[in-house]
Amino acid sequence: MTRKMKAFKQLCLGVLLLILPFVGGCDAMLDSGSERYTFEEDARLQTLHDTLYNIVGIFSEMQKLGDRYVLLGELRADLMKVTDEASIDMKEIYYFNMSPDNAYAEMKTYYSIINQCNYIIHYADTAYAEKSDKPLMRIYASAKSIRAWTYMQLVLNYGKVRFTELPILSVKEAEQDFPLIGMDALFTYLIDDLLPLKDIRLMEPGRFGNFDASRSIFPIPLLLGDLYLWKGEYAAAAAMYYELIFEENLVINSQYIAEWGVENNAISTNTLSSAWFNSLMLQNTEIVSALGAYPDYGHSFSLDSLSSQAKIMPTQIALDKWLNAVYYLNSSSTKNGDLRIYDAVNNNYSMVKFGMITVDEADESVQELIKPTIRKFSQMNLSQSEYDPRHLPLYRSSHVYLRYAEAINRLGYPQLAFAVMKNGLKLETMSLPHLVAEMAAVDSVIPSFMSFTYAFFDNNAGTRMRGSRNVHEDETYFIIPDSITLVQQGYVNYGTAPSKQDTIDYVEDILLEEMAMELAFEGNRFHDLMRIAYRRGDNAYLADRVAAKYEASEQAAIHDMLMVQDNWFIPQE
């Protein structure tokens, strides 16, 4: 038996202990005469009440994942860094040298969630009905949704997973050999597993305190979209994202923007107003999925305190993306700066950089006040007291639209993908001549997942409009360059002459930039870099961007390490 297999069996035994209170009650824990902790006739879940312990158990474990979701997804990428005050565990993440006892590396919580989902999936009586409703079928589908998301986190962070569909309910079961499978095989399985369930309405578990727990159940079309996107099946990915967008009436709300004042038809930096932070708050309809943390249950997120104590910080790379973007009011009034930085980072820093206030930056006390700490985590829970449940958005409307854009760009619609950022998808946008021409050139039959003419799309804004105002009118800065400019920028990678593929690559790069400005610090960045590097067969795509954030003396070693894909994953003991 290998060392890794022994370690995994120990992990399974730990998972078995975690699940006991939720599958057999206290009596099972006290029965020392049997190595099996529940029996077939006791395990069946035949009513909603029977599933209560399992549901509570799943949500109790899920809330432990918030901090690590962000720290694993951001500290290994290009937008977040640690400071000297950070813990050893966080510094290990940052330098890609995580030790076996690193608190953020443990796998037990993931496998506990999977095991409890497996229990519901295996034992729920999906035929049970209340009038025309089959509530246990909805719980069954919800458990498969949560299991799929959890398996995805494991394989994206660790490279391979020990896979089982069945619950582990005994010592003997915990000691069996589980197959080790990689990303492609897992994603194929999950697609086949979820696809028959995509039209089933998921469970609505109610609230834990002020947190709507249904937000922690992932819409199946959303997961399918991500799975297809990773597998390079772009039409299927776009169709799934569109299905979610259409069924849930998702829009990028044109009210949630940050903007300068206007005086005499010109930008005025005397005033700055921002409503963009509303898109981060659980109370609005832009939150598609989220993790909650409930202090009453002994769990809480520490991201806002890690930020306020400056243990984690934005990199200069992240700050420059906002500071160097062009804010466009009209053709004669522009200014550097995407104003989403105002709610993403300490607003004192933003106001100094934008010239709204003048300070002595050499003064140490001033330096502390204008330090660019991450503000986004406190903005997510702005209306709640310290005693209320916290939440961390996992998917917002803008996130779904940007993933949709990533898929349709690779399908051969770079102009339409760019319009997700520049214009917002709606009837007015879909009627633009260059988009009509692009769609007709690709296919004589427009795919159904490109229909954005319904009335509810009228409030759709481009993601870049949220921080750079009237970029939909901009014909100079935020545009797709012509062929000559693409050549000058080095995009001719597919022959001696520019091609459509060069435009697709360019738009993909801009989508990655837009993801940084809209979704920074939300836990997605490293996997976004991974996905594009995989797609292009170019490890340097990830290595170049991540290594650039380190001190000059560290960059070469980090870059060399990240040129090897195995080093993108957390070692499994």
Coordinates of C-alpha atoms in Angstrom, one line a residue:
M1 CA 0.0 0.0 0.0
T2 CA 1.4 3.4 -0.9
R3 CA 1.9 6.2 1.5
K4 CA -0.7 8.3 -0.2
M5 CA -3.3 5.5 -0.1
K6 CA -2.6 5.0 3.7
A7 CA -3.1 8.7 4.2
F8 CA -6.3 8.7 2.2
K9 CA -7.7 5.8 4.3
Q10 CA -6.9 7.7 7.5
L11 CA -8.8 10.6 5.9
C12 CA -11.8 8.4 5.2
L13 CA -11.9 7.2 8.8
G14 CA -11.9 10.9 9.8
V15 CA -14.8 11.5 7.4
L16 CA -16.6 8.6 8.9
L17 CA -16.4 10.1 12.3
L18 CA -17.6 13.5 11.0
I19 CA -20.7 12.0 9.3
L20 CA -21.8 9.8 12.3
P21 CA -24.0 12.4 14.0
F22 CA -25.9 13.0 10.8
V23 CA -26.6 9.4 9.7
G24 CA -27.3 7.3 12.7
G25 CA -28.0 9.6 15.7
C26 CA -26.3 9.2 19.0
D27 CA -27.2 5.5 19.4
A28 CA -25.1 4.5 16.5
M29 CA -22.1 6.2 18.0
L30 CA -22.6 4.4 21.3
D31 CA -22.9 0.9 19.7
S32 CA -19.4 -0.3 20.1
G33 CA -20.3 -3.9 19.2
S34 CA -20.5 -3.2 15.5
E35 CA -18.2 -1.7 13.0
R36 CA -21.1 -0.6 10.8
Y37 CA -22.7 2.7 12.0
T38 CA -26.0 2.5 10.2
F39 CA -28.0 -0.3 8.5
E40 CA -30.0 -0.4 5.3
E41 CA -33.4 -0.4 7.0
D42 CA -32.3 2.5 9.2
A43 CA -30.6 4.5 6.5
R44 CA -33.5 5.0 4.1
L45 CA -34.6 8.7 3.8
Q46 CA -38.4 8.4 3.2
T47 CA -39.6 11.9 4.3
L48 CA -38.4 15.4 4.4
H49 CA -37.9 15.1 8.1
D50 CA -35.5 12.2 7.6
T51 CA -33.1 14.4 5.6
L52 CA -32.9 17.2 8.1
Y53 CA -29.7 16.0 9.9
N54 CA -28.0 15.4 6.6
I55 CA -28.9 18.8 5.2
V56 CA -27.7 20.5 8.3
G57 CA -24.5 18.5 8.2
I58 CA -23.7 19.4 4.6
F59 CA -24.2 23.2 5.2
S60 CA -22.2 23.0 8.4
E61 CA -19.3 21.6 6.5
M62 CA -19.6 23.9 3.5
Q63 CA -19.3 27.0 5.6
K64 CA -15.7 25.9 6.5
L65 CA -14.6 26.4 2.9
G66 CA -15.0 30.2 2.5
D67 CA -11.6 31.4 3.6
R68 CA -9.7 28.6 1.7
Y69 CA -11.8 29.1 -1.4
V70 CA -10.5 32.6 -1.7
L71 CA -7.0 32.2 -0.4
L72 CA -6.2 29.1 -2.6
G73 CA -7.8 30.8 -5.6
E74 CA -6.1 34.2 -5.2
L75 CA -2.8 33.9 -3.3
R76 CA -1.5 31.6 -6.0
A77 CA -2.6 34.0 -8.8
D78 CA -1.5 37.5 -9.8
L79 CA -3.9 39.8 -8.0
M80 CA -3.3 39.1 -4.3
K81 CA -0.2 38.9 -2.1
V82 CA 0.8 38.3 1.5
T83 CA 2.6 40.7 3.9
D84 CA 5.0 39.9 6.7
E85 CA 2.1 39.8 9.1
A86 CA 0.5 36.9 7.3
S87 CA 0.4 33.4 8.8
I88 CA 2.9 30.7 7.8
D89 CA 0.1 28.8 6.2
M90 CA -0.8 31.7 4.0
K91 CA 2.8 32.3 3.0
E92 CA 3.1 28.6 2.1
I93 CA 0.2 29.0 -0.3
Y94 CA 1.7 32.2 -1.8
Y95 CA 5.1 30.4 -2.4
F96 CA 3.6 27.1 -3.6
N97 CA 5.2 25.1 -0.9
M98 CA 2.3 23.9 1.2
S99 CA 3.2 21.5 4.0
P100 CA 0.9 18.5 4.9
D101 CA -0.3 20.2 8.1
N102 CA -1.2 23.5 6.4
A103 CA -4.7 24.3 7.6
Y104 CA -5.9 25.3 4.2
A105 CA -4.6 22.1 2.6
E106 CA -6.7 19.6 4.5
M107 CA -9.1 17.5 2.3
K108 CA -11.3 16.1 5.0
T109 CA -13.9 18.8 4.9
Y110 CA -14.4 18.3 1.1
Y111 CA -14.7 14.5 1.5
S112 CA -17.1 14.9 4.4
I113 CA -19.4 17.0 2.2
I114 CA -19.2 14.5 -0.6
N115 CA -19.9 11.6 1.8
Q116 CA -23.0 13.2 3.2
C117 CA -24.2 14.0 -0.3
N118 CA -23.5 10.4 -1.3
Y119 CA -25.7 9.3 1.7
I120 CA -28.6 11.4 0.5
I121 CA -28.1 10.3 -3.1
H122 CA -28.0 6.6 -2.2
Y123 CA -30.8 6.5 0.3
A124 CA -33.3 9.2 -0.6
D125 CA -36.7 7.8 -1.7
T126 CA -37.0 9.9 -4.9
A127 CA -40.5 8.4 -5.6
Y128 CA -41.9 10.0 -2.4
A129 CA -44.5 12.5 -3.3
E130 CA -46.6 15.3 -1.7
K131 CA -49.4 15.9 -4.1
S132 CA -47.7 16.8 -7.4
D133 CA -44.3 17.6 -5.8
K134 CA -41.5 15.1 -5.3
P135 CA -39.5 16.9 -2.6
L136 CA -36.9 14.1 -2.1
M137 CA -36.2 14.1 -5.8
R138 CA -35.4 17.9 -5.4
I139 CA -33.1 17.1 -2.4
Y140 CA -31.5 14.3 -4.4
A141 CA -30.7 16.7 -7.3
S142 CA -29.5 19.3 -4.8
A143 CA -27.1 16.8 -3.2
K144 CA -25.7 15.9 -6.7
S145 CA -25.2 19.6 -7.4
I146 CA -23.3 20.2 -4.1
R147 CA -21.3 17.0 -4.6
A148 CA -20.3 18.0 -8.2
W149 CA -19.1 21.4 -7.1
T150 CA -17.1 19.9 -4.2
Y151 CA -15.5 17.3 -6.4
M152 CA -14.6 20.2 -8.8
Q153 CA -12.9 22.1 -6.1
L154 CA -10.9 19.1 -5.1
V155 CA -9.7 18.2 -8.6
L156 CA -8.9 21.8 -9.5
N157 CA -6.8 22.3 -6.4
Y158 CA -5.3 18.8 -6.0
G159 CA -5.2 17.6 -9.6
K160 CA -6.7 14.2 -8.8
V161 CA -9.4 12.9 -6.5
R162 CA -10.2 9.6 -4.8
F163 CA -13.6 8.9 -6.2
T164 CA -16.7 7.2 -4.8
E165 CA -20.4 7.4 -5.5
L166 CA -21.3 5.5 -2.3
P167 CA -21.4 6.7 1.3
I168 CA -18.8 5.4 3.6
L169 CA -20.6 4.1 6.7
S170 CA -18.2 1.6 8.2
V171 CA -14.6 1.1 9.0
K172 CA -14.4 -1.6 6.4
E173 CA -15.7 0.7 3.7
A174 CA -13.3 3.4 4.7
E175 CA -10.4 1.0 4.3
Q176 CA -11.2 0.0 0.7
D177 CA -9.1 1.2 -2.3
F178 CA -10.8 4.1 -4.1
P179 CA -9.8 4.9 -7.7
L180 CA -7.7 8.0 -8.3
I181 CA -9.1 10.0 -11.2
G182 CA -8.1 13.2 -12.9
M183 CA -9.8 16.2 -14.3
D184 CA -11.0 15.0 -17.7
A185 CA -12.5 11.7 -16.4
L186 CA -14.1 13.4 -13.4
F187 CA -15.7 16.2 -15.6
T188 CA -17.0 13.6 -18.0
Y189 CA -18.6 11.7 -15.2
L190 CA -20.1 14.8 -13.6
I191 CA -21.7 15.9 -16.9
D192 CA -23.3 12.6 -17.4
D193 CA -24.5 12.6 -13.8
L194 CA -26.0 16.1 -13.8
L195 CA -27.4 16.4 -17.3
P196 CA -30.6 14.3 -16.6
L197 CA -31.3 16.6 -13.6
K198 CA -30.9 20.0 -15.0
D199 CA -34.6 20.7 -15.3
I200 CA -35.5 19.6 -11.7
R201 CA -36.3 22.4 -9.3
L202 CA -33.7 22.3 -6.5
M203 CA -34.6 22.3 -2.8
E204 CA -35.3 25.5 -0.8
P205 CA -33.9 24.8 2.6
G206 CA -34.8 28.2 4.1
R207 CA -32.6 30.5 6.2
F208 CA -29.8 29.9 8.6
G209 CA -30.0 33.1 10.5
N210 CA -30.2 35.8 7.9
F211 CA -28.4 33.6 5.2
D212 CA -30.6 32.1 2.5
A213 CA -29.1 28.6 2.4
S214 CA -30.5 27.9 -1.1
R215 CA -27.7 30.1 -2.4
S216 CA -25.3 27.3 -1.4
I217 CA -27.0 24.9 -3.8
F218 CA -25.6 25.4 -7.2
P219 CA -27.9 25.6 -10.2
I220 CA -27.2 22.6 -12.3
P221 CA -27.0 24.5 -15.7
L222 CA -24.3 26.7 -14.1
L223 CA -22.2 23.7 -13.1
L224 CA -22.7 22.1 -16.5
G225 CA -21.6 25.3 -18.1
D226 CA -18.3 25.3 -16.2
L227 CA -17.7 21.6 -16.8
Y228 CA -18.2 22.0 -20.6
L229 CA -16.0 25.1 -20.6
W230 CA -13.2 23.2 -19.0
K231 CA -13.6 20.4 -21.5
G232 CA -13.5 22.8 -24.4
E233 CA -17.1 22.0 -25.5
Y234 CA -18.0 25.6 -26.0
A235 CA -21.4 25.4 -27.7
A236 CA -22.7 23.2 -24.8
A237 CA -21.1 25.6 -22.3
A238 CA -22.7 28.6 -23.8
A239 CA -26.1 26.8 -24.0
M240 CA -26.0 26.0 -20.3
Y241 CA -25.0 29.5 -19.2
Y242 CA -27.7 30.9 -21.4
E243 CA -30.3 28.5 -19.9
L244 CA -29.4 29.8 -16.4
I245 CA -29.4 33.4 -17.6
F246 CA -32.8 33.0 -19.2
E247 CA -34.5 30.9 -16.6
E248 CA -33.4 33.2 -13.7
N249 CA -33.7 36.5 -15.7
L250 CA -30.1 37.3 -14.9
V251 CA -28.8 40.7 -16.0
I252 CA -25.8 42.9 -15.2
N253 CA -27.8 45.6 -13.6
S254 CA -27.2 49.0 -15.2
Q255 CA -27.9 50.7 -11.8
Y256 CA -24.9 49.1 -10.2
I257 CA -22.2 51.4 -11.5
A258 CA -19.5 53.7 -10.2
E259 CA -19.2 57.1 -11.8
W260 CA -17.6 60.6 -11.7
G261 CA -19.8 63.7 -11.5
V262 CA -20.4 65.7 -14.6
E263 CA -20.0 69.5 -15.0
N264 CA -20.4 71.2 -18.4
N265 CA -20.5 67.9 -20.2
A266 CA -17.1 66.9 -18.8
I267 CA -15.8 64.6 -16.0
S268 CA -15.7 66.3 -12.6
T269 CA -13.6 64.6 -10.0
N270 CA -15.2 66.7 -7.3
T271 CA -17.8 63.9 -6.8
L272 CA -17.7 60.2 -7.1
S273 CA -20.7 58.0 -6.5
S274 CA -20.7 54.2 -6.4
A275 CA -23.5 51.7 -6.4
W276 CA -21.4 48.8 -7.8
F277 CA -21.0 47.3 -4.3
N278 CA -24.7 46.4 -4.4
S279 CA -23.8 43.6 -6.8
L280 CA -21.7 42.0 -4.0
M281 CA -24.5 41.9 -1.4
L282 CA -26.6 38.8 -0.8
Q283 CA -29.9 40.8 -0.7
N284 CA -29.9 41.5 -4.5
T285 CA -30.7 39.2 -7.4
E286 CA -27.2 39.3 -8.9
I287 CA -25.9 36.7 -6.4
V288 CA -26.3 33.3 -8.0
S289 CA -24.4 31.2 -5.5
A290 CA -22.7 31.9 -2.2
L291 CA -21.2 30.3 0.9
G292 CA -22.5 31.4 4.3
A293 CA -20.8 31.3 7.7
Y294 CA -22.8 31.4 10.9
P295 CA -21.1 32.5 14.1
D296 CA -23.8 30.6 16.1
Y297 CA -22.5 27.4 14.6
G298 CA -18.9 28.1 15.5
H299 CA -17.8 29.2 12.0
S300 CA -17.0 32.6 10.5
F301 CA -15.1 34.0 7.6
S302 CA -11.9 35.8 8.5
L303 CA -11.3 37.5 5.1
D304 CA -12.5 40.9 6.2
S305 CA -10.2 40.9 9.2
L306 CA -7.2 39.5 7.2
S307 CA -7.7 42.4 4.9
S308 CA -8.2 45.1 7.5
Q309 CA -5.1 43.9 9.3
A310 CA -3.2 44.0 6.0
K311 CA -2.2 40.4 6.1
I312 CA -3.4 40.0 2.5
M313 CA -3.1 42.9 0.0
P314 CA -3.8 43.6 -3.7
T315 CA -0.7 43.3 -5.9
Q316 CA 0.4 46.3 -7.9
I317 CA -0.6 44.3 -10.9
A318 CA -4.2 44.3 -9.7
L319 CA -4.2 48.0 -8.8
D320 CA -2.7 49.0 -12.1
K321 CA -5.5 47.2 -14.0
W322 CA -8.1 49.6 -12.4
L323 CA -5.8 52.7 -12.4
N324 CA -4.8 52.4 -16.1
A325 CA -8.2 51.6 -17.6
V326 CA -9.8 54.5 -19.5
Y327 CA -13.0 56.1 -18.0
Y328 CA -15.0 57.4 -20.9
L329 CA -17.6 60.1 -20.6
N330 CA -17.5 61.3 -24.2
S331 CA -15.0 61.8 -27.0
S332 CA -13.7 65.0 -25.4
S333 CA -13.7 63.9 -21.8
T334 CA -11.8 60.8 -20.6
K335 CA -9.7 60.0 -17.6
N336 CA -7.6 57.1 -16.4
G337 CA -9.3 54.9 -13.9
D338 CA -12.0 52.2 -13.6
L339 CA -14.0 53.2 -10.6
R340 CA -14.8 49.7 -9.4
I341 CA -11.5 50.1 -7.5
Y342 CA -13.4 52.4 -5.1
D343 CA -15.3 49.5 -3.6
A344 CA -12.7 46.8 -4.2
V345 CA -9.8 48.6 -2.4
N346 CA -9.6 51.1 0.5
N347 CA -11.3 54.2 -1.0
N348 CA -8.8 56.6 0.6
Y349 CA -6.2 55.1 -1.7
S350 CA -8.5 55.5 -4.7
M351 CA -9.3 59.1 -3.9
V352 CA -5.6 60.0 -3.6
K353 CA -4.7 58.2 -6.8
F354 CA -7.5 60.0 -8.7
G355 CA -6.5 63.4 -7.3
M356 CA -9.7 63.9 -5.3
I357 CA -7.7 64.6 -2.1
T358 CA -4.1 65.8 -1.6
V359 CA -2.0 64.3 1.2
D360 CA 1.6 64.1 2.2
E361 CA 2.3 60.5 1.1
A362 CA 5.7 60.6 2.8
D363 CA 4.0 60.9 6.2
E364 CA 3.8 57.5 7.9
S365 CA 0.5 58.1 9.5
V366 CA -1.0 59.1 6.1
Q367 CA 0.6 56.0 4.5
E368 CA -1.4 53.9 7.0
L369 CA -4.7 55.7 6.1
I370 CA -4.2 55.3 2.3
K371 CA -2.8 51.8 2.3
P372 CA -4.6 49.9 -0.4
T373 CA -6.2 47.2 1.8
I374 CA -8.9 45.0 0.2
R375 CA -12.3 46.6 0.9
K376 CA -14.4 44.2 -1.1
F377 CA -14.9 41.6 1.7
S378 CA -16.5 44.2 4.1
Q379 CA -18.6 45.6 1.3
M380 CA -20.1 42.1 0.7
N381 CA -21.7 42.2 4.2
L382 CA -22.1 45.9 4.6
S383 CA -25.6 45.9 6.0
Q384 CA -25.0 43.2 8.6
S385 CA -23.7 43.3 12.2
E386 CA -20.7 41.3 13.3
Y387 CA -23.2 38.8 14.9
D388 CA -25.0 38.1 11.7
P389 CA -24.1 35.3 9.2
R390 CA -21.5 36.4 6.7
H391 CA -21.6 35.4 3.0
L392 CA -19.0 35.0 0.2
P393 CA -20.4 35.2 -3.4
L394 CA -19.2 32.3 -5.5
Y395 CA -21.1 33.3 -8.7
R396 CA -22.6 36.7 -9.6
S397 CA -24.5 37.6 -12.7
S398 CA -21.4 39.3 -14.1
H399 CA -19.4 36.1 -13.5
V400 CA -21.9 34.0 -15.4
Y401 CA -21.9 36.5 -18.4
L402 CA -18.1 36.6 -18.5
R403 CA -18.0 32.8 -18.6
Y404 CA -20.6 32.9 -21.3
A405 CA -18.5 35.4 -23.2
E406 CA -15.5 33.1 -22.8
A407 CA -17.4 30.3 -24.4
I408 CA -18.9 32.2 -27.4
N409 CA -15.6 33.8 -28.1
R410 CA -14.0 30.4 -28.6
L411 CA -17.0 29.4 -30.8
G412 CA -16.0 32.1 -33.2
Y413 CA -18.0 35.1 -32.0
P414 CA -15.3 37.5 -30.6
Q415 CA -17.4 40.6 -31.4
L416 CA -20.3 39.3 -29.4
A417 CA -18.1 38.2 -26.6
F418 CA -16.6 41.7 -26.5
A419 CA -20.1 43.2 -26.4
V420 CA -20.7 41.4 -23.0
M421 CA -18.1 43.8 -21.6
K422 CA -18.6 46.9 -23.8
N423 CA -22.4 47.1 -24.4
G424 CA -24.4 44.6 -22.5
L425 CA -26.5 42.0 -24.3
K426 CA -29.9 43.3 -25.3
L427 CA -32.0 44.1 -28.3
E428 CA -30.2 47.3 -29.1
T429 CA -26.8 45.6 -28.9
M430 CA -27.9 42.5 -31.0
S431 CA -29.0 44.9 -33.7
L432 CA -25.6 46.5 -34.2
P433 CA -24.4 46.0 -37.7
H434 CA -21.0 44.4 -36.9
L435 CA -22.7 41.9 -34.6
V436 CA -25.3 41.0 -37.1
A437 CA -22.6 40.5 -39.7
E438 CA -20.5 38.4 -37.4
M439 CA -23.3 36.1 -36.5
A440 CA -24.4 35.7 -40.1
A441 CA -20.8 34.9 -41.2
V442 CA -20.4 32.1 -38.6
D443 CA -23.7 30.3 -39.1
S444 CA -26.8 31.0 -41.2
V445 CA -28.9 29.8 -38.2
I446 CA -28.4 31.9 -35.1
P447 CA -28.1 29.6 -32.1
S448 CA -30.9 29.9 -29.6
F449 CA -28.4 30.7 -26.8
M450 CA -27.7 34.0 -28.5
S451 CA -31.2 35.4 -28.2
F452 CA -31.1 38.5 -26.0
T453 CA -34.1 40.4 -27.4
Y454 CA -36.5 39.7 -24.5
A455 CA -37.6 42.8 -22.6
F456 CA -35.9 41.8 -19.3
F457 CA -32.6 42.1 -21.0
D458 CA -33.2 45.9 -21.6
N459 CA -31.5 46.6 -18.2
N460 CA -28.4 44.7 -19.2
A461 CA -25.1 46.7 -19.0
G462 CA -21.7 45.8 -20.2
T463 CA -19.4 44.8 -17.3
R464 CA -16.9 47.5 -18.3
M465 CA -19.6 50.2 -18.1
R466 CA -19.8 49.5 -14.4
G467 CA -16.5 51.3 -13.8
S468 CA -15.7 53.2 -17.0
R469 CA -19.1 54.8 -17.8
N470 CA -19.9 55.3 -21.5
V471 CA -17.5 52.8 -23.0
H472 CA -20.3 51.6 -25.3
E473 CA -19.8 54.9 -27.1
D474 CA -16.0 54.7 -27.1
E475 CA -14.5 54.3 -30.6
T476 CA -10.9 54.9 -29.6
Y477 CA -9.8 53.0 -26.4
F478 CA -11.9 50.0 -25.5
I479 CA -12.2 48.4 -28.9
I480 CA -11.0 45.3 -30.8
P481 CA -7.9 46.5 -32.7
D482 CA -7.7 46.2 -36.4
S483 CA -5.4 43.6 -38.1
I484 CA -2.4 45.9 -38.3
T485 CA -2.5 46.7 -34.6
L486 CA -2.9 43.1 -33.7
V487 CA 0.3 42.4 -35.7
Q488 CA 2.0 45.2 -33.8
Q489 CA 0.9 43.7 -30.5
G490 CA 2.2 40.2 -31.4
Y491 CA -1.1 38.4 -31.9
V492 CA -0.1 36.8 -35.2
N493 CA 0.5 33.3 -33.9
Y494 CA -1.3 31.2 -36.5
G495 CA 0.6 32.0 -39.7
T496 CA 2.2 34.9 -41.5
A497 CA -1.0 36.9 -41.8
P498 CA -3.5 38.0 -39.2
S499 CA -6.4 35.6 -38.7
K500 CA -9.7 35.4 -36.8
Q501 CA -7.9 33.3 -34.2
D502 CA -5.7 36.2 -33.4
T503 CA -8.8 38.3 -32.7
I504 CA -10.2 35.5 -30.5
D505 CA -7.0 35.3 -28.5
Y506 CA -7.0 39.1 -28.1
V507 CA -10.6 39.1 -26.8
E508 CA -9.8 36.2 -24.5
D509 CA -7.0 38.2 -23.0
I510 CA -9.3 41.2 -22.5
L511 CA -11.9 38.9 -20.9
L512 CA -9.2 37.8 -18.4
E513 CA -8.5 41.5 -17.7
E514 CA -12.2 42.2 -17.2
M515 CA -12.5 39.2 -14.9
A516 CA -9.7 40.8 -12.8
M517 CA -11.5 44.1 -12.5
E518 CA -15.0 42.8 -11.9
L519 CA -14.2 39.6 -9.9
A520 CA -10.9 40.3 -8.1
F521 CA -10.3 38.6 -4.8
E522 CA -13.4 36.4 -5.1
G523 CA -11.5 33.1 -5.4
N524 CA -11.5 32.4 -9.1
R525 CA -8.3 33.9 -10.5
F526 CA -5.9 31.0 -10.3
H527 CA -8.3 28.6 -12.0
D528 CA -9.1 31.2 -14.7
L529 CA -5.4 31.4 -15.5
M530 CA -5.2 27.6 -15.4
R531 CA -8.1 27.1 -17.8
I532 CA -6.8 29.4 -20.5
A533 CA -3.2 28.0 -20.1
Y534 CA -4.6 24.5 -20.6
R535 CA -6.7 25.7 -23.6
R536 CA -3.7 27.2 -25.3
G537 CA -1.3 24.5 -24.4
D538 CA 0.9 27.3 -23.0
N539 CA 2.2 26.9 -19.4
A540 CA 3.9 30.3 -19.7
Y541 CA 0.4 31.9 -20.0
L542 CA 0.0 31.2 -16.2
A543 CA 3.7 31.3 -15.2
D544 CA 4.4 34.7 -16.8
R545 CA 1.4 36.4 -15.1
V546 CA 1.9 34.9 -11.7
A547 CA 5.6 35.2 -11.4
A548 CA 5.4 38.9 -12.3
K549 CA 3.9 39.8 -8.8
Y550 CA 7.0 38.5 -6.8
E551 CA 10.1 40.4 -5.9
A552 CA 12.6 40.6 -8.8
S553 CA 15.0 38.2 -7.0
E554 CA 12.2 35.6 -6.7
Q555 CA 10.6 35.8 -10.1
A556 CA 12.8 33.4 -12.1
A557 CA 12.5 30.5 -9.6
I558 CA 8.7 30.9 -9.3
H559 CA 8.4 31.1 -13.1
D560 CA 10.5 28.0 -13.6
M561 CA 8.5 26.1 -11.1
L562 CA 5.1 27.1 -12.7
M563 CA 6.3 26.0 -16.1
V564 CA 5.6 22.5 -14.7
Q565 CA 1.9 21.7 -14.5
D566 CA 2.3 19.4 -11.5
N567 CA 3.3 22.4 -9.5
W568 CA 0.0 24.0 -10.0
F569 CA -1.6 21.6 -7.6
I570 CA -1.4 21.1 -3.9
P571 CA 0.6 17.9 -3.0
Q572 CA -1.5 15.1 -1.6
E573 CA 0.1 13.1 1.2

